[in-house]
């Protein structure tokens, strides 16, 4: 029987990101997918600021920036939200098809020695105190693989979740969205988004040169999950709501979605974890799902590595659910609100008018936009410094090796103790728990989204996923042992 450290079920963005994280940390992984090969389909059409930061932390962003189209205005239920003054290097949404994101992640995974095993659905598993034995189906018959952990990144209908007996409760679909990626004989003079008319709304957004994503949403129709929509049906629905078909032709892909919102009641069953759509599904408003999955993966990856390589306390693995489940719950909540704000009729029109007015106020625009972009995530930590639990700002630094910036230091996915007080030499205080870096930052104040500008700290302990575990304004302070213990060394570099 083949053995590996971690079996990942699903080669979507979540599974691929997790594979890259685990390989960067030196673990062996097997990525299995039920499909015969990559489809090239793109449900998601963009990524937000925090996901771009997370990708940048691993040197994965440049290729995507080169292929994407930055747009400074996002939206909440189709109401524009200006992101341009958010305190991040990426104050925009990057419009980029999911297929290109997957291609970038898959090629990084390949560089790190992982090739996706297609036609390899996880069919069953059983676990004991030491590991998980996974039964893999596919056209070549049944085979088995043993691993220390199994992670279900196998999408909304997750077999891993069902096999683990994890409940997936939530709310049923109340509407239907249909989408088609097409060429247009009569493209609109300007792209448009969420034009409301009759029982629905419609959009036309250019995804790539010459290629448009048309969407029509209807609140008088709920399609079955397994239903198919033909191009002719899409055209008829779009024309009925929009009053034109824009000369659509040559469809690449036609699909549909709903606003069902479901959440796994646990993210962990012993040695089995869920991440991405396997753990949460929701209305795609605001384009948050892929972002959530990629960030789930980055939260889980270093914790699995710490548990496997360094015998980190099992409690560290439990923090995956306690940190990430509330983040997804908030997305389900805001997407339900967006469905309500999208319903047709004069009452919703009035509510939208009021919301559109409120969203011009900076405080409200920031509150909503920081939630959509996930820049304001605030994990629980025992440190009471304003940076603690927040994603570390990507400020410019000067280190002994020359100019750098905070997120660049995170490329090897190692915990870092960053000392910014250069009046005394850095003591050897890490004992292998983290890499100690002495640097200077010219910025006297650091901007923290959702908090404001804070004085530059004297030192901070940064987790591999880019969140601050501990920070201090006292140049003589060192991280308490509790923080060292939860950042056990990975020692693979
Ligand atoms: C219309 C639409 C627009 C969207 N737009 C956005 C957007 O702009 N931004 C955004 O962030 N999100 C968006 N999303 C959501 C986004 O597409 C998903 O959240 C994302 O694909 C989830 O990634 P994942 O890897 O978790 O799951 P998936 O992408 O669903 O991948 C799961 C993989 O698991 C495989 N699998 C299934 N069963 C098994 C099994 N038994 N064993 C092994 N493998 C298995 C599947 O073949 C698949 O490859 C949108 C969704 C829709 C429907």
Coordinates of C-alpha atoms in Angstrom, one line a residue, residues 17-18 20-22 24-26 50-60 294-307 310 312 316 319 323 379 390-392 406-418 432-435 460-470 483-493:
X17 CA -3.1 25.6 -2.3
X18 CA -2.9 23.1 0.6
X20 CA 1.7 23.8 -2.1
X21 CA 1.8 24.8 1.6
X22 CA 2.5 21.3 2.7
X24 CA 6.8 24.0 1.0
X25 CA 7.0 22.7 4.5
X26 CA 8.6 19.5 3.4
X50 CA -6.2 39.3 1.5
X51 CA -6.0 36.3 -1.0
X52 CA -3.5 38.3 -3.1
X53 CA -1.5 39.0 0.0
X54 CA -1.5 35.3 1.0
X55 CA -0.4 34.3 -2.5
X56 CA 2.3 37.0 -2.4
X57 CA 3.5 35.6 0.9
X58 CA 4.5 32.4 -1.1
X59 CA 5.7 34.2 -4.3
X60 CA 2.6 33.0 -6.2
X294 CA -7.4 29.4 -0.3
X295 CA -7.2 31.0 3.1
X296 CA -8.5 27.9 4.8
X297 CA -5.7 26.0 3.2
X298 CA -3.1 28.5 4.4
X299 CA -4.4 28.3 7.9
X300 CA -4.4 24.5 8.0
X301 CA -1.2 23.8 6.2
X302 CA 1.4 25.0 8.7
X303 CA -0.6 23.5 11.6
X304 CA -0.6 20.0 10.0
X305 CA 3.1 20.3 9.4
X306 CA 3.8 21.3 13.0
X307 CA 1.7 18.4 14.2
X310 CA 7.3 18.5 15.5
X312 CA 2.8 20.1 18.1
X316 CA -3.1 23.6 17.6
X319 CA -7.5 26.1 16.2
X323 CA -10.3 30.3 13.6
X379 CA -8.1 35.7 15.3
X390 CA -4.5 40.5 12.7
X391 CA -2.8 39.9 9.4
X392 CA 0.7 41.6 9.6
X406 CA 7.3 41.7 5.7
X407 CA 5.3 39.4 3.4
X408 CA 8.5 38.5 1.5
X409 CA 10.0 37.2 4.7
X410 CA 7.2 34.6 4.8
X411 CA 8.1 32.8 1.5
X412 CA 9.5 29.7 3.3
X413 CA 6.3 29.5 5.5
X414 CA 8.3 29.6 8.7
X415 CA 7.3 31.5 11.8
X416 CA 9.3 34.7 12.2
X417 CA 10.3 36.8 15.2
X418 CA 10.8 40.2 13.7
X432 CA 14.5 26.6 16.4
X433 CA 10.9 27.7 17.2
X434 CA 11.1 30.5 14.7
X435 CA 13.5 32.4 12.5
X460 CA 6.3 40.8 16.6
X461 CA 6.0 37.1 16.2
X462 CA 4.4 36.3 12.8
X463 CA 2.8 32.9 12.0
X464 CA 3.5 31.2 8.7
X465 CA 0.1 32.2 7.5
X466 CA 0.9 35.9 8.0
X467 CA -1.1 36.6 11.1
X468 CA 0.5 38.2 14.2
X469 CA 0.7 35.7 17.1
X470 CA 2.3 38.2 19.5
X483 CA 3.5 31.4 21.9
X484 CA 6.7 29.5 21.2
X485 CA 5.0 26.2 21.9
X486 CA 2.3 26.8 19.4
X487 CA 4.8 27.6 16.7
X488 CA 6.9 24.5 16.9
X489 CA 9.8 24.3 14.5
X490 CA 9.4 22.8 11.1
X491 CA 13.2 22.5 10.6
X492 CA 13.0 21.3 6.9
X493 CA 15.1 24.1 5.4

